[in-house]
GROMACS .gro file of C-alpha atoms in nm:
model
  257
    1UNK     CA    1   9.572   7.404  10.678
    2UNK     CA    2   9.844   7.635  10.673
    3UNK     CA    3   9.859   7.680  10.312
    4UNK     CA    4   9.488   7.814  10.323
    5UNK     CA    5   9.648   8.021  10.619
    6UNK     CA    6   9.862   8.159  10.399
    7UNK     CA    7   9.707   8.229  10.086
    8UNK     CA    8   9.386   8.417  10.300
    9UNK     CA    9   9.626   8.614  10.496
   10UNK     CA   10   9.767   8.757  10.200
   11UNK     CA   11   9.439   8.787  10.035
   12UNK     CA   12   9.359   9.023  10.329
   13UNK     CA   13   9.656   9.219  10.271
   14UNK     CA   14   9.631   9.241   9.939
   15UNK     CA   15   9.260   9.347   9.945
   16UNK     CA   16   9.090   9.445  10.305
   17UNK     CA   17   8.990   9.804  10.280
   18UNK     CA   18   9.188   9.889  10.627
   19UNK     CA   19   9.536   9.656  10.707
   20UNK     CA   20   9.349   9.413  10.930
   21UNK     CA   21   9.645   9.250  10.974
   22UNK     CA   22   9.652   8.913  11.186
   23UNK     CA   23   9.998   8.864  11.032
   24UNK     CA   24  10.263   9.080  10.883
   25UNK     CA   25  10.395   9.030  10.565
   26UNK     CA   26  10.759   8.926  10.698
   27UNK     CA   27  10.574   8.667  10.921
   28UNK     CA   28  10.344   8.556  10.626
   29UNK     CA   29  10.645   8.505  10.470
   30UNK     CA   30  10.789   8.267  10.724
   31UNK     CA   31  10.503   8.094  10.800
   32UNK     CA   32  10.524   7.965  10.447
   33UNK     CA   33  10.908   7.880  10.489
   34UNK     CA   34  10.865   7.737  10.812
   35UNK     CA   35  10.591   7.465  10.693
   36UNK     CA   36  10.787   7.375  10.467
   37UNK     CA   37  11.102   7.324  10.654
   38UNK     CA   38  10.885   7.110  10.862
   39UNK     CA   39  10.767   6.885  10.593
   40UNK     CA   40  11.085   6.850  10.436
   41UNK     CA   41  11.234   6.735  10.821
   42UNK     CA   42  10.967   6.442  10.844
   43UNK     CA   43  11.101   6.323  10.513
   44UNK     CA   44  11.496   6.399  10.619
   45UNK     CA   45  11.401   6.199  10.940
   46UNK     CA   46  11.250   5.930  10.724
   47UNK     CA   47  11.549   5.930  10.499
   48UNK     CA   48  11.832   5.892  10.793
   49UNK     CA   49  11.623   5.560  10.935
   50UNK     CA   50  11.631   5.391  10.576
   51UNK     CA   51  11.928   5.194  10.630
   52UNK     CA   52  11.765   5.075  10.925
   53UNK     CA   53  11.470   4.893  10.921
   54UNK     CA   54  11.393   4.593  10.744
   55UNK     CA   55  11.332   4.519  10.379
   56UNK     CA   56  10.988   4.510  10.384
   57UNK     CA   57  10.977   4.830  10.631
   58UNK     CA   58  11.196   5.008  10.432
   59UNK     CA   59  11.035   4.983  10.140
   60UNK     CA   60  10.708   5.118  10.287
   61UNK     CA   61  10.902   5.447  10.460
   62UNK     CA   62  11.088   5.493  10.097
   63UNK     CA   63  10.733   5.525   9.948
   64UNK     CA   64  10.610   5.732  10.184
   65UNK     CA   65  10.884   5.938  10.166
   66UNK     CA   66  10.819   5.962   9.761
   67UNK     CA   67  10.461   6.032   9.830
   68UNK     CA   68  10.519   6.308  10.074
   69UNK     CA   69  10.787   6.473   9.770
   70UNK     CA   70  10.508   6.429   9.525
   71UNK     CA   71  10.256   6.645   9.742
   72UNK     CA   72  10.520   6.931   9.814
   73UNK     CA   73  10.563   6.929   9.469
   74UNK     CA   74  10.194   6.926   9.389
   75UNK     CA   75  10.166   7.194   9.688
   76UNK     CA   76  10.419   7.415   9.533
   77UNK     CA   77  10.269   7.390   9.136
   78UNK     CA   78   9.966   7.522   9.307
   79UNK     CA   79  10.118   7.776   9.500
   80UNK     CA   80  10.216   7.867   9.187
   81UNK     CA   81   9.927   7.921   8.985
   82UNK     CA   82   9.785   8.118   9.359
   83UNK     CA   83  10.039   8.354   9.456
   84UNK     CA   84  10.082   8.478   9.069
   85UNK     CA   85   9.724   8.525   9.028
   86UNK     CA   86   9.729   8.780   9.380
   87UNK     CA   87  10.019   8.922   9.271
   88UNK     CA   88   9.863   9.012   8.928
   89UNK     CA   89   9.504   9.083   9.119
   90UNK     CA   90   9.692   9.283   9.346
   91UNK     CA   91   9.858   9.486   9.057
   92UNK     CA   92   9.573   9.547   8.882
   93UNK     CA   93   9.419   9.711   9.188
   94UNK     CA   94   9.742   9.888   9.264
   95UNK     CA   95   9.728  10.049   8.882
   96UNK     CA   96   9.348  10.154   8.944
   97UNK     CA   97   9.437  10.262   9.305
   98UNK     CA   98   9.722  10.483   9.117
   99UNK     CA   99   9.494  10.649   8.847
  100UNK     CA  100   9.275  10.730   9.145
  101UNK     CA  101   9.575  10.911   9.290
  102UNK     CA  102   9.666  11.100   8.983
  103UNK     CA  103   9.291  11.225   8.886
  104UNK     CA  104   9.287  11.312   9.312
  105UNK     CA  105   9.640  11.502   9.239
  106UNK     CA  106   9.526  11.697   8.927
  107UNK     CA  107   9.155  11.758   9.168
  108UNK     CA  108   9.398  11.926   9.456
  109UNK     CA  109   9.638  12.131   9.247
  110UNK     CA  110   9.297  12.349   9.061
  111UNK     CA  111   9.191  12.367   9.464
  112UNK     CA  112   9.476  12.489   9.521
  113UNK     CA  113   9.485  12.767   9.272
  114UNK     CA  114   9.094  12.843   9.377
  115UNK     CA  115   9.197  12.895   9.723
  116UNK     CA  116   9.501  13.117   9.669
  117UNK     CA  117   9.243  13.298   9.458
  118UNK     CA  118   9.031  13.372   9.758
  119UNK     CA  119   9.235  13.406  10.009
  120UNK     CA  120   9.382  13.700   9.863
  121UNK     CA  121   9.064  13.815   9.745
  122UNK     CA  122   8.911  13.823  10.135
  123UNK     CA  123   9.226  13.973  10.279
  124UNK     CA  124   9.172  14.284   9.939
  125UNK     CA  125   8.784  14.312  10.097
  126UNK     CA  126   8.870  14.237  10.473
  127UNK     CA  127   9.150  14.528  10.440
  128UNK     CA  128   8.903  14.775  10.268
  129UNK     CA  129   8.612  14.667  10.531
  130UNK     CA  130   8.841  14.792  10.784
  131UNK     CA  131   8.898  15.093  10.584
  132UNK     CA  132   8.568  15.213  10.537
  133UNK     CA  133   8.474  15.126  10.952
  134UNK     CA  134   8.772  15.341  11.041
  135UNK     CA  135   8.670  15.605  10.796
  136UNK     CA  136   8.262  15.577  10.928
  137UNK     CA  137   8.396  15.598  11.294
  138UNK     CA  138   8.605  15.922  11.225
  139UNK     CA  139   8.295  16.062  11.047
  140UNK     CA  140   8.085  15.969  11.352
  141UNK     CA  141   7.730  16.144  11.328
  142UNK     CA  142   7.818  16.264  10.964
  143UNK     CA  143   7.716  15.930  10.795
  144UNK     CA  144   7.389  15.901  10.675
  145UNK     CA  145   7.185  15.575  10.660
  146UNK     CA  146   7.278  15.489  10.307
  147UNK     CA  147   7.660  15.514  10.369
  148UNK     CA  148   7.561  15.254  10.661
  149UNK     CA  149   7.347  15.050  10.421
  150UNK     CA  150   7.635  15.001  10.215
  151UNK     CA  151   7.860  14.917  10.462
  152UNK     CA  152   7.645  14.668  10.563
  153UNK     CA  153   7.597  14.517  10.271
  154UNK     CA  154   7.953  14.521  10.224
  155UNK     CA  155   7.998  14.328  10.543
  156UNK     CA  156   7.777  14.074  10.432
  157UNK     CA  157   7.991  14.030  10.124
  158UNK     CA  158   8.310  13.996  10.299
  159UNK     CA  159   8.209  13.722  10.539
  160UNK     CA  160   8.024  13.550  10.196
  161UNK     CA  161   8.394  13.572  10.103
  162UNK     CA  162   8.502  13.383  10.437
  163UNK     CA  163   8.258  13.121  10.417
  164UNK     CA  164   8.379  13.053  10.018
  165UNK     CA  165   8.778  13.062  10.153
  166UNK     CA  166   8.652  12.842  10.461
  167UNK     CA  167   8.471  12.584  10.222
  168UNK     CA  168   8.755  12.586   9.992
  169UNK     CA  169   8.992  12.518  10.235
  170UNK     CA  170   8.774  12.226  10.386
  171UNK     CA  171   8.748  12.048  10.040
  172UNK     CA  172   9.090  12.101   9.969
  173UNK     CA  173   9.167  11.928  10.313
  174UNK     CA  174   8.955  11.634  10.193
  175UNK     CA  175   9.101  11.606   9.891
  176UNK     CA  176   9.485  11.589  10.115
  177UNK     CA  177   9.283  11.295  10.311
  178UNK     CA  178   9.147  11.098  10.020
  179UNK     CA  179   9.485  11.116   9.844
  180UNK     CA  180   9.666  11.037  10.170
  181UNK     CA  181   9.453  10.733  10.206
  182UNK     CA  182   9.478  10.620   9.923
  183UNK     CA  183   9.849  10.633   9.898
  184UNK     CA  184   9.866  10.391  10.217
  185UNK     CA  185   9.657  10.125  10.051
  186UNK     CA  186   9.892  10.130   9.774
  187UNK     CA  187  10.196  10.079   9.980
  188UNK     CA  188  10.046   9.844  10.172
  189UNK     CA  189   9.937   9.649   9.831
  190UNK     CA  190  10.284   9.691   9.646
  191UNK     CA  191  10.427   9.516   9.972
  192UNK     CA  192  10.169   9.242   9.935
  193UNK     CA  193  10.225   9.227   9.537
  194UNK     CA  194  10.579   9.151   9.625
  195UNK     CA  195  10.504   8.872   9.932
  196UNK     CA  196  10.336   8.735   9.633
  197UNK     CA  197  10.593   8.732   9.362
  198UNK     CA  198  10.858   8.622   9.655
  199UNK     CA  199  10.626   8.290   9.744
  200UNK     CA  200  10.517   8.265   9.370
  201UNK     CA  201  10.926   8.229   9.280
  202UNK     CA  202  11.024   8.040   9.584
  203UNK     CA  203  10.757   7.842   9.497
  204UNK     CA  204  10.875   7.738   9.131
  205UNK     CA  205  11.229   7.718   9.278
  206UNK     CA  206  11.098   7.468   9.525
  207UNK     CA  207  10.902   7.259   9.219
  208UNK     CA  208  11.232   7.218   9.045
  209UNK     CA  209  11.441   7.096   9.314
  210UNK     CA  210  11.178   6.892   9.506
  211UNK     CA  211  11.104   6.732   9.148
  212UNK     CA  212  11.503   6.649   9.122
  213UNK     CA  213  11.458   6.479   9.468
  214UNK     CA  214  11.147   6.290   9.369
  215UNK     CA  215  11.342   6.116   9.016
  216UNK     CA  216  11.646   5.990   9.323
  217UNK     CA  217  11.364   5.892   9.556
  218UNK     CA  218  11.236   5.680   9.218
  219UNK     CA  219  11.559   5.571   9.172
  220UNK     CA  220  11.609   5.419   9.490
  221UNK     CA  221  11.298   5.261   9.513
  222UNK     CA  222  11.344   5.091   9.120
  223UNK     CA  223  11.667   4.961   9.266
  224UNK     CA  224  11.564   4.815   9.640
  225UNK     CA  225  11.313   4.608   9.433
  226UNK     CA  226  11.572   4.515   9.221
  227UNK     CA  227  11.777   4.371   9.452
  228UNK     CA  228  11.535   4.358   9.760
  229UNK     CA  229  11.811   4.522   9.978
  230UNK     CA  230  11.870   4.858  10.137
  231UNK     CA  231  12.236   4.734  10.228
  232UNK     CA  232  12.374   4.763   9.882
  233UNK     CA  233  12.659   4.996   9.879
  234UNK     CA  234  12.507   5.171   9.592
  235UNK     CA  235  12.189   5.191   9.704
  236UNK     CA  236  12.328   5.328  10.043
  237UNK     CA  237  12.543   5.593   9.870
  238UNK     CA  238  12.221   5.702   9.659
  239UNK     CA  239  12.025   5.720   9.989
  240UNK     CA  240  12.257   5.975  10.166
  241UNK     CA  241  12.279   6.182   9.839
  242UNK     CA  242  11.928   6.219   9.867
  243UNK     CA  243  11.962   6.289  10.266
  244UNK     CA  244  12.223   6.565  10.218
  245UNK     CA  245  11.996   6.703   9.906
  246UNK     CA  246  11.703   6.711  10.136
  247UNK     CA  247  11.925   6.894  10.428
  248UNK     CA  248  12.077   7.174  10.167
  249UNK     CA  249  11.707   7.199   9.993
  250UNK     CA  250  11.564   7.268  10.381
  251UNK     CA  251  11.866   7.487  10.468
  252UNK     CA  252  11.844   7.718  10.133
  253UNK     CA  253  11.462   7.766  10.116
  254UNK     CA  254  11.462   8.098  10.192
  255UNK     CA  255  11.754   8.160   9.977
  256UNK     CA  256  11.520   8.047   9.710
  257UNK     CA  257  11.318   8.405   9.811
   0.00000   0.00000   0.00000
């Protein structure tokens, strides 16, 4: 259960259009880690009450023990084959999210230069506006209607000028959002490409050394059959290699990061 916990919390983060986040990366992280810390103490516990228990008893707990190995291992191999593909799902997003970027870039640096354009274009007509009111005000009663026509028409002009700056400036503005946006969703994918690759190469570290642990576990069990014993000193010695392997395997996982 938490595997699937796992892998569709970082399927969200990789993916969901807004962070929807019912766990942060660092804590996807250790949820992973910590499961498996747990796992690997069941076994340890398992492992210290070997010597213990009767034959017969201890044969049963030493397969169980080599069971529970096997499905870490098969856990991890899967893990694997998960966490690489969302890592390389999540790149491939991450590249498309970045071309996005770059065409939305090229899109705000021509708005740019269009809005410079009219912004000192309507301050040129909103200074000679002023001009020619000034100059119709002095003149008073001396302009005639088609002087005022003009200016009118003039006026109309100049505020067609605003409206162009103002729309400009409100696509331009837009185009800061969009870009903004998606710049976020990038960041918050490159930091969910990388919880990937970290539990993807944990992961095959884990394989390895869990698979060492499962050939001793074998070993152990080939010779209690053998001699139908757990007190044999050899047998004993290989049982608290495998304890102290288990404890620095548990005690390095994240190490393994």
């Amino acid at each position: 259960m938490w595997r699937i916990l796992v892998v569709s919390t970082l399927s969200v983060l990789l993916f969901a259009a807004t962070p929807v986040l019912a766990l942060g990366y660092d804590s996807t992280l250790n949820t992973y880690v910590s499961n498996t810390k747990l796992e690997l103490a069941t076994i340890l516990t398992s492992i210290k009450n070997l010597p213990n228990p009767s034959y017969e008893n201890g044969k049963t707990a030493l397969v169980d023990i080599d069971t529970k190995l096997q499905q870490i291992q098969s856990n991890a191999a899967k893990n694997i084959t998960d966490f690489e593909k969302l890592r390389d799902e999540g790149q491939q997003k991450s590249n498309q999210l970045l071309d996005e970027i770059n065409k939305l870039y090229t899109s705000q640096q021509a708005l740019e230069k269009q809005v410079q354009r009219n912004e000192v274009e309507f301050k040129q007509k909103q200074t000679e506006l002023e001009r020619i009111q000034r100059a119709a005000k002095m003149l008073g009663t001396q302009v005639d209607s088609y002087f005022l026509q003009g200016l009118d028409s003039f006026k109309t002009y100049v505020e067609k000028n605003r409206s162009d700056l103002s729309l400009s400036q409100s696509r331009l503005q837009s185009l800061k959002d969009s870009r903004e946006k998606l710049e976020q969703d990038n960041q918050r994918l490159s930091e969910g490409i990388v919880l990937a690759d970290k539990i993807s190469k944990l992961s095959t570290n884990l394989k390895a050394r869990v698979n060492d642990a499962n050939h001793k576990s074998s070993n152990i069990i080939a010779y209690a059959e053998e001699l139908e014993s757990f007190s044999d000193q050899y047998i004993l010695s290989e049982i608290s290699e495998l304890e102290q392997f288990i404890t620095d395997l548990t005690n390095n996982i994240p190490l393994a990061s």
